[in-house]
mmCIF file of C-alpha atoms in Angstrom:
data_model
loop_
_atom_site.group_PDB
_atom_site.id
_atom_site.type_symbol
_atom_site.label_atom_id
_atom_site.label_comp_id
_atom_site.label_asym_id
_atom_site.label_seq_id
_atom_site.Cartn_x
_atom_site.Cartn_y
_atom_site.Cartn_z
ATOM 1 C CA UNK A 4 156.238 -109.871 -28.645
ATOM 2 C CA UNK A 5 154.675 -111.206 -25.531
ATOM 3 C CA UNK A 6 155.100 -107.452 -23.972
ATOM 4 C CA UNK A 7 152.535 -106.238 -26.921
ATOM 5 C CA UNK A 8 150.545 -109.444 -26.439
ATOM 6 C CA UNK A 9 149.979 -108.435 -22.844
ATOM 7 C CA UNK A 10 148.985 -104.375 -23.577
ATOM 8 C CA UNK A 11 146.476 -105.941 -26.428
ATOM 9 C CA UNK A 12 145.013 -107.918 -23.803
ATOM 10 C CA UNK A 13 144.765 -105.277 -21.328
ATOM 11 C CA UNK A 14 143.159 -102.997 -24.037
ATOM 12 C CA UNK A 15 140.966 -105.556 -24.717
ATOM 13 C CA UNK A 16 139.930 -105.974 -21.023
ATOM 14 C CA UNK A 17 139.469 -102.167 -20.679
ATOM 15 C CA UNK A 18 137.080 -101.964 -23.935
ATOM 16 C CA UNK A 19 135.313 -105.202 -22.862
ATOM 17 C CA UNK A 20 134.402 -104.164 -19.141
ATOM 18 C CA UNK A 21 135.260 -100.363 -19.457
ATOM 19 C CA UNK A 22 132.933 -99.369 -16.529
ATOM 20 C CA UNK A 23 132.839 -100.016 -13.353
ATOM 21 C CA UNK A 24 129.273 -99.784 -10.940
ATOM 22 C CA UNK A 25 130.033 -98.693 -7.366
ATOM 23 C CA UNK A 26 127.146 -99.263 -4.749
ATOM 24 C CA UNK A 27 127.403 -99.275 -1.052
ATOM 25 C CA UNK A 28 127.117 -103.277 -1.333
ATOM 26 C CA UNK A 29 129.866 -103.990 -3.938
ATOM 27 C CA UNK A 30 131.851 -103.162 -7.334
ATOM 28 C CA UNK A 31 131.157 -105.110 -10.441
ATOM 29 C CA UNK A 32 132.167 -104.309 -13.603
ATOM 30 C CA UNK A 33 130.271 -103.972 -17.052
ATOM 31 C CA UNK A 34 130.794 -103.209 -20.972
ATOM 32 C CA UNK A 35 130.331 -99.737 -22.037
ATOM 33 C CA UNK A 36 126.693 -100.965 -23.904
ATOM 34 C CA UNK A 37 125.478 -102.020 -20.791
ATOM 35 C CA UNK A 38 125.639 -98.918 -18.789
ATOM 36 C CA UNK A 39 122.388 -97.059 -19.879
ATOM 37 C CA UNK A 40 120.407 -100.249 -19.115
ATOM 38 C CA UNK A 41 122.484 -100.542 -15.775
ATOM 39 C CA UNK A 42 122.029 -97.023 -14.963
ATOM 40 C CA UNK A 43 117.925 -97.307 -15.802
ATOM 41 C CA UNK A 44 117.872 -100.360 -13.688
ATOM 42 C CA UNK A 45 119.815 -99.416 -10.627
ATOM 43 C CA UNK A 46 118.246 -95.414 -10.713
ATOM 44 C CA UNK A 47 114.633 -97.279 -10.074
ATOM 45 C CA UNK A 48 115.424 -97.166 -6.259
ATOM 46 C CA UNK A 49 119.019 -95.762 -5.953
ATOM 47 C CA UNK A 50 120.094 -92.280 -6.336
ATOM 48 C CA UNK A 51 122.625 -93.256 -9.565
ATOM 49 C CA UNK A 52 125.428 -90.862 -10.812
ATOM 50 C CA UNK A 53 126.549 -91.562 -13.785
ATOM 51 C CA UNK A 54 129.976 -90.818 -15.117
ATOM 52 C CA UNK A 55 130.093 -90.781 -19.191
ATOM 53 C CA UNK A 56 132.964 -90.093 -21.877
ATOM 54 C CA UNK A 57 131.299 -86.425 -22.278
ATOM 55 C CA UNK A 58 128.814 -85.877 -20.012
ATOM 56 C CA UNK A 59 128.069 -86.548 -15.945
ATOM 57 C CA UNK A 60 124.682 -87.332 -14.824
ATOM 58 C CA UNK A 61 122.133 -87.904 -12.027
ATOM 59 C CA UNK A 62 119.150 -89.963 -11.915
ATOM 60 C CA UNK A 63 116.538 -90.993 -9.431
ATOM 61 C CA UNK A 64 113.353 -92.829 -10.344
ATOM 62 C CA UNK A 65 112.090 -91.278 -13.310
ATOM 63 C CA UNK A 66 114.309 -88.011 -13.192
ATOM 64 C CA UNK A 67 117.869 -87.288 -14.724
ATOM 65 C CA UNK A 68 119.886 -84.224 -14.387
ATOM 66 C CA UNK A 69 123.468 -83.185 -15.880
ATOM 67 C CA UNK A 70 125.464 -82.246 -13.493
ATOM 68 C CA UNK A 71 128.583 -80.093 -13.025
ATOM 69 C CA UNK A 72 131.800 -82.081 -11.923
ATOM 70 C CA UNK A 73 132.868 -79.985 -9.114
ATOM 71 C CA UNK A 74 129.674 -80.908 -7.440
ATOM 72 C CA UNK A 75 129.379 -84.401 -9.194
ATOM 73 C CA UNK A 76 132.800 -84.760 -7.140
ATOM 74 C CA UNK A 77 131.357 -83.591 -3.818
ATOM 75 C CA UNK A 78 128.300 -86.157 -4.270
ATOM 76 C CA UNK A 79 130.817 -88.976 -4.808
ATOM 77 C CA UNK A 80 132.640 -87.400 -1.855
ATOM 78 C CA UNK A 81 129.716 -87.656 0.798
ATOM 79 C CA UNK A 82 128.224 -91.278 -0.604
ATOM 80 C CA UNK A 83 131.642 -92.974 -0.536
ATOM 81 C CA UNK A 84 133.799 -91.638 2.453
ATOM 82 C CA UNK A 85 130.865 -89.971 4.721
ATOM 83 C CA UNK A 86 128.512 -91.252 7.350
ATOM 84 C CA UNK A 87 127.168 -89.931 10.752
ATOM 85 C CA UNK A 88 130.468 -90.735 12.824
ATOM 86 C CA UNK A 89 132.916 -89.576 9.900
ATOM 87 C CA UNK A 90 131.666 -86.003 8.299
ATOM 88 C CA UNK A 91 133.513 -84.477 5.520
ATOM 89 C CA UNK A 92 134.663 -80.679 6.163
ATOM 90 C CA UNK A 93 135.821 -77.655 4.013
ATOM 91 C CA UNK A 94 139.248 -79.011 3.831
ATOM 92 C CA UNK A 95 138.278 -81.912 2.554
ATOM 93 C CA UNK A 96 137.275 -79.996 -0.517
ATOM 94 C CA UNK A 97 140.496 -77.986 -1.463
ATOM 95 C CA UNK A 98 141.073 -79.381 -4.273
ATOM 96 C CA UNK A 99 137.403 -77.595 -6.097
ATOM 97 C CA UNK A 100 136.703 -74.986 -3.636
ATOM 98 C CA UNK A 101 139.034 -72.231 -4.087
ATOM 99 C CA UNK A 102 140.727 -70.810 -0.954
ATOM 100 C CA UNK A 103 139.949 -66.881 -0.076
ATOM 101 C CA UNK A 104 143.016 -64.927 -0.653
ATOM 102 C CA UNK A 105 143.158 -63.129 2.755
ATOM 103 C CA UNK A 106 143.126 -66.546 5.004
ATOM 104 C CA UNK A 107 144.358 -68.994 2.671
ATOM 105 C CA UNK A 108 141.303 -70.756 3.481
ATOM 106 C CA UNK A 109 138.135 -72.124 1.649
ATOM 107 C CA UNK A 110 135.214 -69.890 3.041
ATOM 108 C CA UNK A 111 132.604 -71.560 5.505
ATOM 109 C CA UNK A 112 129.935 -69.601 3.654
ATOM 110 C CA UNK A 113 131.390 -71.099 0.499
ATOM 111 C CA UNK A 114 131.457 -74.606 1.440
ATOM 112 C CA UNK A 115 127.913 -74.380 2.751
ATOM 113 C CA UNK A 116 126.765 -72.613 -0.317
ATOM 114 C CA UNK A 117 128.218 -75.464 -2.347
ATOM 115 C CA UNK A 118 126.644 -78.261 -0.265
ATOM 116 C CA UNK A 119 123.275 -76.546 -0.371
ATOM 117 C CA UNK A 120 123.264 -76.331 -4.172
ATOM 118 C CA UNK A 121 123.929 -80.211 -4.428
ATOM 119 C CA UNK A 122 120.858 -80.754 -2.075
ATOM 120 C CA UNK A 123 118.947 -78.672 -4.163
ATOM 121 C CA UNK A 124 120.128 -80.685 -7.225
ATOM 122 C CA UNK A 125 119.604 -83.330 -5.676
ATOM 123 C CA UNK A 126 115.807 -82.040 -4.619
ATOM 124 C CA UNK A 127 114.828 -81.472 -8.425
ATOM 125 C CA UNK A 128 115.856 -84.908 -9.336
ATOM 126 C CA UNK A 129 113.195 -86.017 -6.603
ATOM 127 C CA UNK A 130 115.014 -86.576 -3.414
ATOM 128 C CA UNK A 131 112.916 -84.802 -1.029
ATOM 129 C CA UNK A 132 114.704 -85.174 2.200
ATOM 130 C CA UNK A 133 118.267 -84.115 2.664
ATOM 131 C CA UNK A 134 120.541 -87.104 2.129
ATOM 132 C CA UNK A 135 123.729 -84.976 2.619
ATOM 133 C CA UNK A 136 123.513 -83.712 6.173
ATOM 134 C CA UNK A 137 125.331 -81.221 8.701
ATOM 135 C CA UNK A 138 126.863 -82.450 11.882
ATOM 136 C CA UNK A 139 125.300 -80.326 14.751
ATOM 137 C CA UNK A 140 127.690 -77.465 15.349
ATOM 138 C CA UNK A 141 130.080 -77.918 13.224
ATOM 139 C CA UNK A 142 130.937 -76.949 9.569
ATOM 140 C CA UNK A 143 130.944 -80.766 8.710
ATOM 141 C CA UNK A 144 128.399 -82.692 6.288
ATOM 142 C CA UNK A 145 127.952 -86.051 5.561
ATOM 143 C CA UNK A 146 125.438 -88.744 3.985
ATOM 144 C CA UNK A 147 123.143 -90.033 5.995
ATOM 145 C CA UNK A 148 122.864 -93.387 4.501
ATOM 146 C CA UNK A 149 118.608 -93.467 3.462
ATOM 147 C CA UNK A 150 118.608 -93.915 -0.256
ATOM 148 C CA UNK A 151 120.983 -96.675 -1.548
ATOM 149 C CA UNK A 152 123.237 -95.532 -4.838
ATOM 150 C CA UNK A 153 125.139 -96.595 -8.047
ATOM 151 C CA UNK A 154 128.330 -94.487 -9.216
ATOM 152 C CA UNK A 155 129.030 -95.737 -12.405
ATOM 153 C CA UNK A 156 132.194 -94.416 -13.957
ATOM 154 C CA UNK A 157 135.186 -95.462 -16.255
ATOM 155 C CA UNK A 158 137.653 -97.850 -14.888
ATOM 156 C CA UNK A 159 140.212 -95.778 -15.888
ATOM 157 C CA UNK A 160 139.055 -92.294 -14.347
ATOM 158 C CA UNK A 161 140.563 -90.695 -11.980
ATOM 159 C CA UNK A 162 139.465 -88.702 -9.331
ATOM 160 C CA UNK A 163 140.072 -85.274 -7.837
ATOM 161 C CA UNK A 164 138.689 -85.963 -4.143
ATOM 162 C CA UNK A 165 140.121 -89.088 -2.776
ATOM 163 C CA UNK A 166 140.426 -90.870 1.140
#
């Protein structure tokens, strides 16, 4: 009996504070009927991705997007494990970016493709500068630190793209 007393609990936990809220400052958790209001709060000066049961989102100010989750998965990618001294390349990306039959390698073009479309994204949301940037002569990208953010997912997602 105590074993079930102890997985009741732990579902209770999981229901009670389902999500967690990931900024560059800390990790708190919060019940699943607080996340809108978190997400509306935090997305007034933070770039905010929100990960939902059904759907994942991005919001900045005023503007929201839906948003794919190979490049939702990038965008957690750069903001989490990326700054100016520690870039994130092609490789880093195998796991979404398919590799080109005849090298066994994910395409250069492809990766920078892929990064371009999430700055675009990330431009019609209303981030006008580049937040995800290249290193100078390399392949290698990384986020450059000048709007603050919120990832707000499920405490019990996982991950594709991991450090």
């Amino acid at each position: 009996a105590p074993f079930y007393e102890q997985i009741n609990k732990n579902e209770s936990i999981l229901q009670e504070e389902a999500f967690i809220v990931l900024t560059s400052e800390d990790k708190t958790f919060c019940r699943k009927n607080e996340v809108y209001d978190i997400s509306d709060e935090q997305s007034v000066d933070k770039l905010v991705r929100l990960f939902d049961d059904r759907e994942i989102s991005i919001n900045y100010k005023e503007e929201e997007r839906n948003i794919e989750k190979d490049p939702a998965e990038m965008l957690r990618f750069f903001l989490l494990y990326t700054d100016i001294n520690n870039a994130a390349y092609k490789n880093d990306f195998s796991e979404i970016i398919p590799v080109s039959q005849k090298t066994g390698e994910i395409n250069s073009n492809t990766f920078r493709k892929r990064v371009s479309r999430l700055n675009t994204t990330l431009k019609n949301i209303g981030i006008q500068e580049e937040i995800i940037e290249s290193k100078r002569n390399e392949t290698g990208y990384y986020y450059n630190g000048s709007i603050p953010f919120a990832i707000i997912y499920r405490s019990d997602e996982s991950f594709l793209l991991n450090k």
